Short mmCIF file of C-alpha atoms and ligand atoms in Angstrom, two decimals:
data_model
loop_
_atom_site.label_atom_id
_atom_site.label_comp_id
_atom_site.label_asym_id
_atom_site.label_seq_id
_atom_site.Cartn_x
_atom_site.Cartn_y
_atom_site.Cartn_z
CA MET V 255 39.72 -8.38 4.17
CA GLY V 256 38.51 -5.24 5.96
CA PHE V 257 35.11 -3.73 5.29
CA ARG V 258 36.54 -0.84 3.24
CA LYS V 259 38.48 -3.17 1.03
CA ILE V 260 35.42 -5.38 0.44
CA ALA V 261 33.31 -2.33 -0.34
CA SER V 262 35.78 -0.94 -2.84
CA THR V 263 36.26 -4.33 -4.47
CA LEU V 264 32.49 -4.62 -4.82
CA ALA V 265 32.28 -1.12 -6.28
CA VAL V 266 34.92 -1.95 -8.89
CA ALA V 267 33.18 -5.26 -9.64
CA SER V 268 29.79 -3.61 -10.13
CA ALA V 269 31.27 -0.84 -12.27
CA LEU V 270 32.91 -3.50 -14.42
CA ALA V 271 29.59 -5.29 -14.77
CA LEU V 272 28.15 -2.26 -16.59
CA PRO V 273 28.75 -1.48 -20.25
CA ALA V 274 31.56 1.05 -20.59
CA GLY V 275 30.49 4.63 -19.94
CA LEU V 276 27.01 3.79 -18.64
CA ALA V 277 27.73 4.71 -15.03
CA GLU V 278 28.80 8.16 -16.12
CA ALA V 279 26.00 8.50 -18.66
CA ALA V 280 23.31 7.93 -16.04
CA GLY V 281 24.86 10.46 -13.65
CA THR V 282 24.28 11.06 -9.97
CA VAL V 283 21.22 12.33 -8.13
CA GLU V 284 20.65 13.36 -4.57
CA VAL V 285 16.91 13.14 -3.95
CA LEU V 286 15.34 14.91 -0.99
CA HIS V 287 11.94 13.46 -0.01
CA TRP V 288 9.71 12.56 2.93
CA TRP V 289 8.77 9.05 1.87
CA THR V 290 9.76 7.17 5.01
CA SER V 291 6.74 5.07 6.08
CA GLY V 292 6.46 1.40 5.06
CA GLY V 293 4.51 1.96 1.81
CA GLU V 294 6.32 5.19 0.96
CA ALA V 295 9.78 3.68 1.42
CA LYS V 296 8.83 0.75 -0.78
CA ALA V 297 7.67 3.13 -3.50
CA VAL V 298 10.77 5.33 -3.47
CA GLY V 299 12.85 2.13 -3.39
CA GLU V 300 11.41 1.35 -6.85
CA LEU V 301 12.73 4.65 -8.19
CA LYS V 302 16.16 4.11 -6.66
CA LYS V 303 16.29 0.58 -8.08
CA ALA V 304 15.32 1.76 -11.56
CA PHE V 305 17.86 4.61 -11.51
CA GLU V 306 20.65 2.34 -10.33
CA ALA V 307 19.72 -0.25 -12.95
CA GLN V 308 20.66 2.37 -15.55
CA GLY V 309 24.05 2.71 -13.90
CA GLY V 310 23.30 5.89 -11.99
CA LYS V 311 24.35 6.78 -8.44
CA TRP V 312 21.47 7.52 -6.05
CA VAL V 313 22.11 9.52 -2.89
CA ASP V 314 19.10 9.22 -0.62
CA SER V 315 18.10 12.22 1.53
CA PRO V 316 14.94 11.30 3.42
CA ILE V 317 13.50 13.81 5.93
CA ALA V 318 10.85 12.06 8.03
CA GLY V 319 7.56 13.81 8.69
CA GLY V 320 4.20 13.16 7.02
CA GLY V 321 2.91 15.94 4.79
CA GLY V 322 6.47 17.16 4.20
CA ASP V 323 6.70 20.19 6.49
CA ALA V 324 10.07 19.13 7.94
CA ALA V 325 11.39 18.33 4.45
CA MET V 326 10.46 21.81 3.20
CA THR V 327 12.30 23.45 6.11
CA ALA V 328 15.39 21.37 5.30
CA LEU V 329 15.11 22.31 1.62
CA ARG V 330 15.02 26.03 2.37
CA ALA V 331 18.19 25.74 4.47
CA ARG V 332 19.97 23.83 1.67
CA VAL V 333 19.04 26.37 -1.02
CA VAL V 334 20.00 29.33 1.17
CA ALA V 335 23.37 27.66 1.81
CA GLY V 336 23.87 27.37 -1.97
CA ASP V 337 23.83 23.58 -1.83
CA PRO V 338 20.50 22.42 -3.31
CA PRO V 339 19.72 18.72 -3.79
CA THR V 340 19.54 17.50 -7.42
CA ALA V 341 15.86 16.65 -7.17
CA VAL V 342 13.20 17.26 -4.55
CA GLN V 343 9.74 15.86 -3.81
CA LEU V 344 7.73 19.06 -4.15
CA LYS V 345 4.41 20.13 -5.56
CA GLY V 346 1.70 22.61 -6.44
CA PRO V 347 2.26 26.36 -6.19
CA GLY V 348 5.53 25.59 -4.34
CA ILE V 349 7.02 24.70 -7.73
CA GLN V 350 6.17 28.14 -9.09
CA GLU V 351 7.43 29.83 -5.92
CA TRP V 352 10.85 28.16 -6.27
CA ALA V 353 10.93 28.79 -10.02
CA GLU V 354 10.38 32.49 -9.44
CA GLN V 355 13.49 32.52 -7.24
CA GLY V 356 15.45 31.38 -10.31
CA VAL V 357 16.76 28.22 -8.64
CA LEU V 358 15.09 25.54 -10.79
CA ALA V 359 16.53 23.75 -13.82
CA ASP V 360 14.26 22.77 -16.69
CA VAL V 361 13.98 19.35 -18.32
CA GLN V 362 12.09 20.67 -21.34
CA ASP V 363 14.27 18.84 -23.89
CA VAL V 364 13.41 15.49 -22.27
CA ALA V 365 9.73 16.43 -22.00
CA GLU V 366 9.52 17.46 -25.65
CA GLN V 367 11.32 14.43 -26.90
CA GLU V 368 9.03 12.15 -24.91
CA LYS V 369 5.85 14.14 -25.60
CA TRP V 370 4.86 14.66 -21.97
CA ASP V 371 2.13 17.09 -23.03
CA ASP V 372 0.27 14.22 -24.70
CA LYS V 373 0.63 11.91 -21.70
CA LEU V 374 -0.39 14.08 -18.74
CA PRO V 375 -3.78 15.45 -17.70
CA LYS V 376 -3.75 19.16 -18.66
CA VAL V 377 -4.19 20.30 -15.08
CA LEU V 378 -1.03 18.44 -14.03
CA ALA V 379 1.07 19.52 -16.99
CA GLY V 380 0.32 23.15 -16.08
CA ILE V 381 1.54 22.67 -12.50
CA MET V 382 4.81 21.06 -13.70
CA LYS V 383 5.77 23.98 -15.97
CA TYR V 384 7.24 27.41 -15.41
CA ASP V 385 7.30 29.87 -18.29
CA GLY V 386 6.12 27.10 -20.60
CA ASN V 387 8.98 24.74 -19.69
CA TYR V 388 8.84 21.61 -17.55
CA VAL V 389 10.78 22.07 -14.30
CA ALA V 390 9.20 19.02 -12.63
CA ALA V 391 8.18 15.47 -13.45
CA PRO V 392 5.02 14.07 -11.84
CA VAL V 393 5.17 10.60 -10.28
CA ASN V 394 1.55 10.06 -9.36
CA ILE V 395 -2.00 11.16 -8.72
CA HIS V 396 -3.10 10.79 -5.13
CA ARG V 397 -6.70 11.30 -4.06
CA VAL V 398 -7.17 12.87 -0.63
CA ASP V 399 -10.91 12.32 -0.02
CA TRP V 400 -10.94 8.65 0.93
CA ILE V 401 -12.33 6.74 3.88
CA TRP V 402 -10.55 3.52 4.85
CA ALA V 403 -12.26 0.95 7.05
CA ASN V 404 -11.79 -2.39 8.74
CA PRO V 405 -14.77 -4.52 7.63
CA ALA V 406 -14.52 -6.88 10.63
CA VAL V 407 -14.88 -3.92 12.99
CA LEU V 408 -17.84 -2.52 11.05
CA ALA V 409 -19.48 -5.96 11.21
CA LYS V 410 -19.37 -5.81 15.01
CA VAL V 411 -22.04 -3.11 14.90
CA GLY V 412 -23.73 -4.38 11.73
CA ALA V 413 -22.58 -1.36 9.72
CA GLN V 414 -21.58 -0.84 6.08
CA MET V 415 -19.29 1.79 4.61
CA PRO V 416 -21.11 5.13 5.09
CA THR V 417 -22.19 7.11 2.02
CA THR V 418 -23.30 10.33 3.74
CA TRP V 419 -21.89 12.27 6.70
CA ASP V 420 -25.10 11.52 8.65
CA GLU V 421 -24.52 7.82 8.09
CA PHE V 422 -20.91 8.23 9.10
CA ASN V 423 -21.95 9.92 12.34
CA ALA V 424 -24.65 7.31 13.08
CA THR V 425 -22.15 4.45 12.60
CA ALA V 426 -19.51 6.24 14.64
CA ASP V 427 -22.02 6.74 17.48
CA LYS V 428 -22.79 3.01 17.43
CA LEU V 429 -19.12 2.09 17.48
CA LYS V 430 -18.46 4.46 20.34
CA ALA V 431 -21.34 2.98 22.31
CA ALA V 432 -19.80 -0.47 21.71
CA GLY V 433 -16.47 0.75 23.15
CA ILE V 434 -14.71 0.88 19.76
CA THR V 435 -12.72 3.92 18.57
CA PRO V 436 -14.57 5.08 15.46
CA LEU V 437 -11.82 7.21 13.88
CA ALA V 438 -8.06 6.59 13.84
CA HIS V 439 -6.42 9.99 13.64
CA GLY V 440 -3.10 11.62 14.28
CA GLY V 441 -3.31 15.07 15.81
CA GLN V 442 -0.76 16.87 13.62
CA PRO V 443 -1.72 20.11 11.85
CA TRP V 444 -1.54 18.65 8.31
CA GLN V 445 -3.71 15.69 9.34
CA ASP V 446 -6.27 17.99 10.98
CA ALA V 447 -6.25 20.07 7.79
CA THR V 448 -6.79 16.89 5.75
CA LEU V 449 -9.98 16.11 7.71
CA PHE V 450 -11.08 19.71 7.33
CA GLU V 451 -10.73 19.81 3.54
CA VAL V 452 -12.41 16.44 3.05
CA ILE V 453 -15.39 17.74 5.03
CA ALA V 454 -15.29 21.06 3.16
CA LEU V 455 -15.73 19.21 -0.14
CA GLY V 456 -18.26 16.75 1.29
CA VAL V 457 -20.47 19.24 3.11
CA GLY V 458 -20.01 22.29 0.89
CA GLY V 459 -19.49 20.74 -2.56
CA PRO V 460 -16.85 21.60 -5.17
CA GLU V 461 -18.03 25.18 -5.84
CA PHE V 462 -17.83 26.05 -2.16
CA TYR V 463 -14.47 24.29 -1.83
CA LYS V 464 -13.01 26.31 -4.70
CA LYS V 465 -14.37 29.60 -3.41
CA ALA V 466 -13.16 29.06 0.16
CA LEU V 467 -10.00 26.98 -0.12
CA VAL V 468 -8.62 28.06 -3.51
CA GLU V 469 -9.95 31.55 -4.27
CA LEU V 470 -9.95 32.45 -0.55
CA ASP V 471 -13.27 34.29 -0.86
CA GLN V 472 -14.00 36.06 2.46
CA ASP V 473 -17.76 35.39 2.35
CA ALA V 474 -17.27 31.67 1.74
CA LEU V 475 -14.63 31.47 4.47
CA SER V 476 -16.81 33.11 7.11
CA GLY V 477 -20.31 32.05 5.97
CA ASP V 478 -22.93 29.50 7.07
CA THR V 479 -21.56 26.62 4.99
CA MET V 480 -18.18 27.02 6.67
CA VAL V 481 -19.93 26.91 10.04
CA LYS V 482 -21.46 23.55 9.03
CA VAL V 483 -18.01 22.30 7.99
CA PHE V 484 -16.66 23.10 11.46
CA ASP V 485 -19.74 21.45 13.04
CA GLN V 486 -18.84 18.18 11.29
CA LEU V 487 -15.18 18.56 12.25
CA ARG V 488 -16.28 18.98 15.87
CA LYS V 489 -18.24 15.71 15.53
CA LEU V 490 -15.10 13.94 14.30
CA ARG V 491 -13.17 15.28 17.29
CA GLY V 492 -15.58 13.27 19.45
CA TYR V 493 -14.74 10.06 17.55
CA VAL V 494 -10.95 9.91 18.07
CA ASP V 495 -9.20 8.08 20.93
CA PRO V 496 -7.59 9.98 23.83
CA ASN V 497 -4.04 9.38 22.54
CA PHE V 498 -4.51 10.97 19.10
CA SER V 499 -2.29 13.97 19.72
CA GLY V 500 0.94 13.99 17.67
CA ARG V 501 0.42 10.48 16.29
CA ASP V 502 1.94 9.80 12.84
CA TRP V 503 -0.57 9.05 10.09
CA ASN V 504 0.81 5.58 9.38
CA LEU V 505 0.34 4.61 13.03
CA ALA V 506 -3.30 5.65 12.65
CA THR V 507 -3.52 3.38 9.57
CA ALA V 508 -2.05 0.56 11.67
CA MET V 509 -4.85 1.03 14.22
CA VAL V 510 -7.40 0.30 11.48
CA MET V 511 -5.38 -2.72 10.31
CA ARG V 512 -5.26 -4.14 13.81
CA GLY V 513 -8.95 -3.55 14.42
CA GLU V 514 -8.30 -0.95 17.12
CA ALA V 515 -10.35 1.61 15.18
CA ALA V 516 -12.94 1.39 12.42
CA PHE V 517 -12.10 4.25 10.05
CA GLN V 518 -9.33 6.52 8.87
CA ILE V 519 -9.95 9.55 6.65
CA MET V 520 -6.74 9.94 4.68
CA GLY V 521 -5.32 10.12 1.15
CA ASP V 522 -4.54 6.89 -0.66
CA TRP V 523 -0.93 6.78 0.58
CA ALA V 524 -2.76 4.97 3.43
CA LYS V 525 -3.46 2.18 0.94
CA GLY V 526 0.31 1.88 0.46
CA GLU V 527 0.56 1.06 4.18
CA PHE V 528 -2.18 -1.58 4.06
CA LEU V 529 -0.55 -3.18 1.01
CA ALA V 530 2.96 -3.08 2.49
CA ALA V 531 1.55 -5.01 5.47
CA GLY V 532 0.15 -7.66 3.10
CA LYS V 533 -3.49 -6.60 3.53
CA VAL V 534 -5.94 -7.23 0.71
CA PRO V 535 -8.38 -4.53 -0.46
CA GLY V 536 -12.05 -5.54 -0.30
CA LYS V 537 -11.19 -8.24 2.26
CA ASP V 538 -8.93 -6.93 5.02
CA PHE V 539 -9.74 -3.29 4.39
CA LEU V 540 -12.30 -1.25 2.46
CA CYS V 541 -11.91 1.95 0.51
CA ALA V 542 -14.65 4.41 -0.37
CA ALA V 543 -14.72 7.98 -1.55
CA ALA V 544 -15.61 10.24 1.38
CA PRO V 545 -19.25 11.42 1.23
CA GLY V 546 -19.77 14.20 -1.30
CA LYS V 547 -19.11 15.03 -4.94
CA GLY V 548 -15.71 15.69 -6.45
CA PHE V 549 -12.10 14.63 -6.14
CA ILE V 550 -9.36 16.29 -4.10
CA LEU V 551 -6.14 16.13 -6.11
CA ASN V 552 -2.68 15.72 -4.65
CA SER V 553 0.13 14.92 -7.05
CA ASP V 554 3.74 14.30 -6.06
CA SER V 555 6.45 15.38 -8.41
CA LEU V 556 10.22 15.54 -8.57
CA VAL V 557 11.47 19.07 -9.06
CA PHE V 558 14.94 19.74 -10.43
CA PHE V 559 17.19 22.35 -8.84
CA LYS V 560 20.01 24.17 -10.66
CA VAL V 561 23.26 22.32 -10.04
CA SER V 562 26.69 22.99 -11.53
CA ASP V 563 28.07 19.45 -11.48
CA LYS V 564 27.85 17.87 -14.98
CA ASP V 565 27.29 14.42 -13.53
CA GLU V 566 24.29 15.70 -11.56
CA GLN V 567 22.93 17.56 -14.59
CA GLU V 568 23.05 14.31 -16.51
CA GLY V 569 21.39 12.56 -13.56
CA GLN V 570 18.50 15.03 -13.72
CA LYS V 571 17.78 14.16 -17.35
CA VAL V 572 17.92 10.44 -16.73
CA LEU V 573 15.73 10.78 -13.63
CA ALA V 574 13.18 12.93 -15.49
CA SER V 575 12.88 10.38 -18.27
CA LEU V 576 12.71 7.48 -15.83
CA THR V 577 10.03 9.18 -13.73
CA MET V 578 7.63 9.36 -16.66
CA SER V 579 8.43 5.89 -18.02
CA PRO V 580 5.47 3.44 -17.95
CA ASP V 581 7.39 0.72 -16.08
CA PHE V 582 8.38 3.05 -13.29
CA GLN V 583 4.96 4.71 -13.08
CA LYS V 584 3.44 1.28 -12.66
CA SER V 585 5.81 -0.17 -10.05
CA PHE V 586 5.97 3.06 -8.02
CA ASN V 587 2.22 3.58 -7.89
CA LEU V 588 1.43 -0.06 -7.13
CA ALA V 589 3.44 0.45 -3.94
CA LYS V 590 2.45 4.04 -3.19
CA GLY V 591 -1.34 3.62 -3.29
CA SER V 592 -1.78 6.28 -5.99
CA ILE V 593 -2.41 6.00 -9.73
CA PRO V 594 0.04 6.87 -12.51
CA ALA V 595 0.27 10.49 -13.64
CA ASN V 596 1.19 9.21 -17.10
CA THR V 597 -2.27 8.43 -18.50
CA THR V 598 -0.93 6.00 -21.10
CA VAL V 599 -0.17 3.43 -18.37
CA PRO V 600 -2.91 0.75 -18.19
CA LEU V 601 -4.36 -0.06 -14.76
CA ASP V 602 -4.86 -3.79 -15.42
CA ASP V 603 -2.64 -4.85 -12.52
CA PHE V 604 -4.05 -2.26 -10.09
CA ASP V 605 -6.73 -2.94 -7.46
CA GLU V 606 -10.34 -1.78 -7.32
CA CYS V 607 -9.54 1.32 -5.24
CA ALA V 608 -7.09 2.52 -7.91
CA LYS V 609 -9.57 1.81 -10.71
CA LYS V 610 -12.24 3.76 -8.86
CA SER V 611 -9.81 6.61 -8.39
CA LYS V 612 -9.15 6.84 -12.13
CA GLU V 613 -12.86 6.65 -13.02
CA ASP V 614 -13.79 9.29 -10.45
CA LEU V 615 -10.91 11.49 -11.61
CA GLN V 616 -12.14 11.42 -15.19
CA GLN V 617 -15.69 12.16 -14.08
CA ALA V 618 -14.49 15.00 -11.87
CA ILE V 619 -12.50 16.53 -14.73
CA ALA V 620 -15.60 16.34 -16.97
CA ALA V 621 -17.91 17.78 -14.27
CA ASP V 622 -15.42 20.46 -13.20
CA SER V 623 -15.42 19.06 -9.67
CA LEU V 624 -11.70 18.31 -9.47
CA VAL V 625 -10.23 20.46 -6.69
CA PRO V 626 -6.61 20.87 -5.53
CA SER V 627 -5.65 19.88 -1.99
CA MET V 628 -5.07 22.80 0.36
CA ALA V 629 -3.58 20.59 3.11
CA HIS V 630 -1.16 18.96 0.65
CA GLU V 631 0.14 22.16 -0.90
CA MET V 632 -1.66 22.00 -4.22
CA ALA V 633 -3.91 25.03 -3.77
CA VAL V 634 -2.48 28.02 -1.92
CA SER V 635 0.84 29.52 -0.83
CA ARG V 636 2.65 28.02 2.14
CA THR V 637 1.87 31.11 4.22
CA VAL V 638 -1.87 30.88 3.65
CA ARG V 639 -1.80 27.10 4.16
CA GLY V 640 -0.04 27.77 7.47
CA GLU V 641 -2.89 30.06 8.55
CA PHE V 642 -5.48 27.39 7.66
CA MET V 643 -3.59 24.73 9.59
CA ASP V 644 -3.08 26.86 12.71
CA LEU V 645 -6.75 27.77 12.90
CA VAL V 646 -8.08 24.28 12.17
CA THR V 647 -5.73 22.67 14.70
CA ASN V 648 -6.59 25.28 17.27
CA PHE V 649 -10.31 24.56 16.73
CA PHE V 650 -9.75 20.79 16.95
CA ASN V 651 -7.95 21.12 20.28
CA SER V 652 -10.16 23.70 22.00
CA ASP V 653 -13.82 24.39 22.56
CA MET V 654 -13.93 27.20 19.99
CA SER V 655 -17.43 27.50 18.51
CA SER V 656 -17.98 26.81 14.80
CA GLN V 657 -19.18 30.42 14.36
CA ASP V 658 -15.99 31.80 15.88
CA ALA V 659 -13.90 29.34 13.86
CA ALA V 660 -15.38 30.53 10.54
CA LYS V 661 -14.95 34.18 11.50
CA ASN V 662 -11.39 33.63 12.74
CA LEU V 663 -10.52 31.60 9.65
CA ALA V 664 -11.53 34.42 7.31
CA ALA V 665 -9.41 36.87 9.31
CA ALA V 666 -6.42 34.52 9.48
CA VAL V 667 -6.47 33.87 5.74
CA LYS V 668 -6.66 37.59 5.02
CA ARG V 669 -3.63 38.12 7.27
CA GLY V 670 -1.77 35.32 5.47
CA GLN V 671 -2.48 36.89 2.08
CA GLN V 672 -1.00 40.19 3.23
CA LEU V 673 2.27 38.70 4.49
C1 GAL M 873 1.56 13.86 1.14
C2 GAL M 873 2.34 13.31 -0.03
C3 GAL M 873 2.17 11.85 -0.11
C4 GAL M 873 2.34 11.16 1.23
C5 GAL M 873 1.77 11.96 2.41
C6 GAL M 873 2.18 11.47 3.80
O1 GAL M 873 1.65 15.24 1.19
O2 GAL M 873 1.86 13.88 -1.21
O3 GAL M 873 3.06 11.33 -1.06
O4 GAL M 873 3.63 10.84 1.40
O5 GAL M 873 2.06 13.31 2.33
O6 GAL M 873 3.54 11.67 4.03
#
């Protein structure tokens, strides 16, 4: 029997295995995403598995590239060509930008029926809606301001996880003197911007972060605190290895796993990589909130585009409901490194890092120190984010002074706002 014949026989057999009508009822979805690393692929595999278990057809459209810049370029081309995917990994103000173009479909009937408003933190529910209707379903809550470490490497210089930036610098200096790379980093604009915003929160505090990175206040962008932020970023530049340029973030995580570097400053999708490699938190790797007060929020969601095919429209409803279901939120987030967006899901089977994330999130909400990630598209328009990334990357790869960087940043952001 040829391959085609086997495949079609299998297809008929699996269709027969389903109760009549279920395959059609669950519909079809094409999902565009950038979850391609070890941990990410495992997590999205959970969604595919769950959707297929309901009898649906999943068409996978992965676009590699951490931070999603390549995926967003591909999405624009698809929408312009009049051929949008059924659902897209998308977030923050980007959701509103697409909704304003009139190209999003709402899943409000599903959300109302399942009482999403009662299950999501208010801040997230707001981001998922346009004109009062849900156009997106959140899959998780990622925290950006984490430090990951290899305890065996820290032990070599008798160091613990740092709790202040001064401690971080002192430990990094010791590691460097011992011939060990202190910081695993990938020199890509979004990764540079991730370091920058973690320092902005740590050095400046939540009020400063909001003023500079959310409200885009010119004084905050160009002032003394911003100069200090760039000073610390310059310090970090001295702690990376010579081959950092262009490296993917998951390869930087692998350096920490293998003991080739001590630390990585990265969101908790890095934990997904450690876990996918069989590493145990608290033993093989450590997690700690980066020095400072607050919590930088990054939440992934699936956004639904207007499609004319009935089967795809049905698929959107099934996918929306599945995305918020407790079973899926648990299995996806156990693999992804994040915590569930659906607050009714208990964290009993999650590790200490996840439990800390939830506790700190609640505290940050109460203390008004929860801030949206600029680097991960939760805070500002893509144009302004682009200006931040260009300037920060330029600073990281040149000998620009911190004073010039702050001044240039304020000017660049102003330019971005006018475009
Ligand atoms: C983030 C995204 C995460 C993770 C990361 C690296 O922007 O929210 O889910 O995938 O990029 O690709």
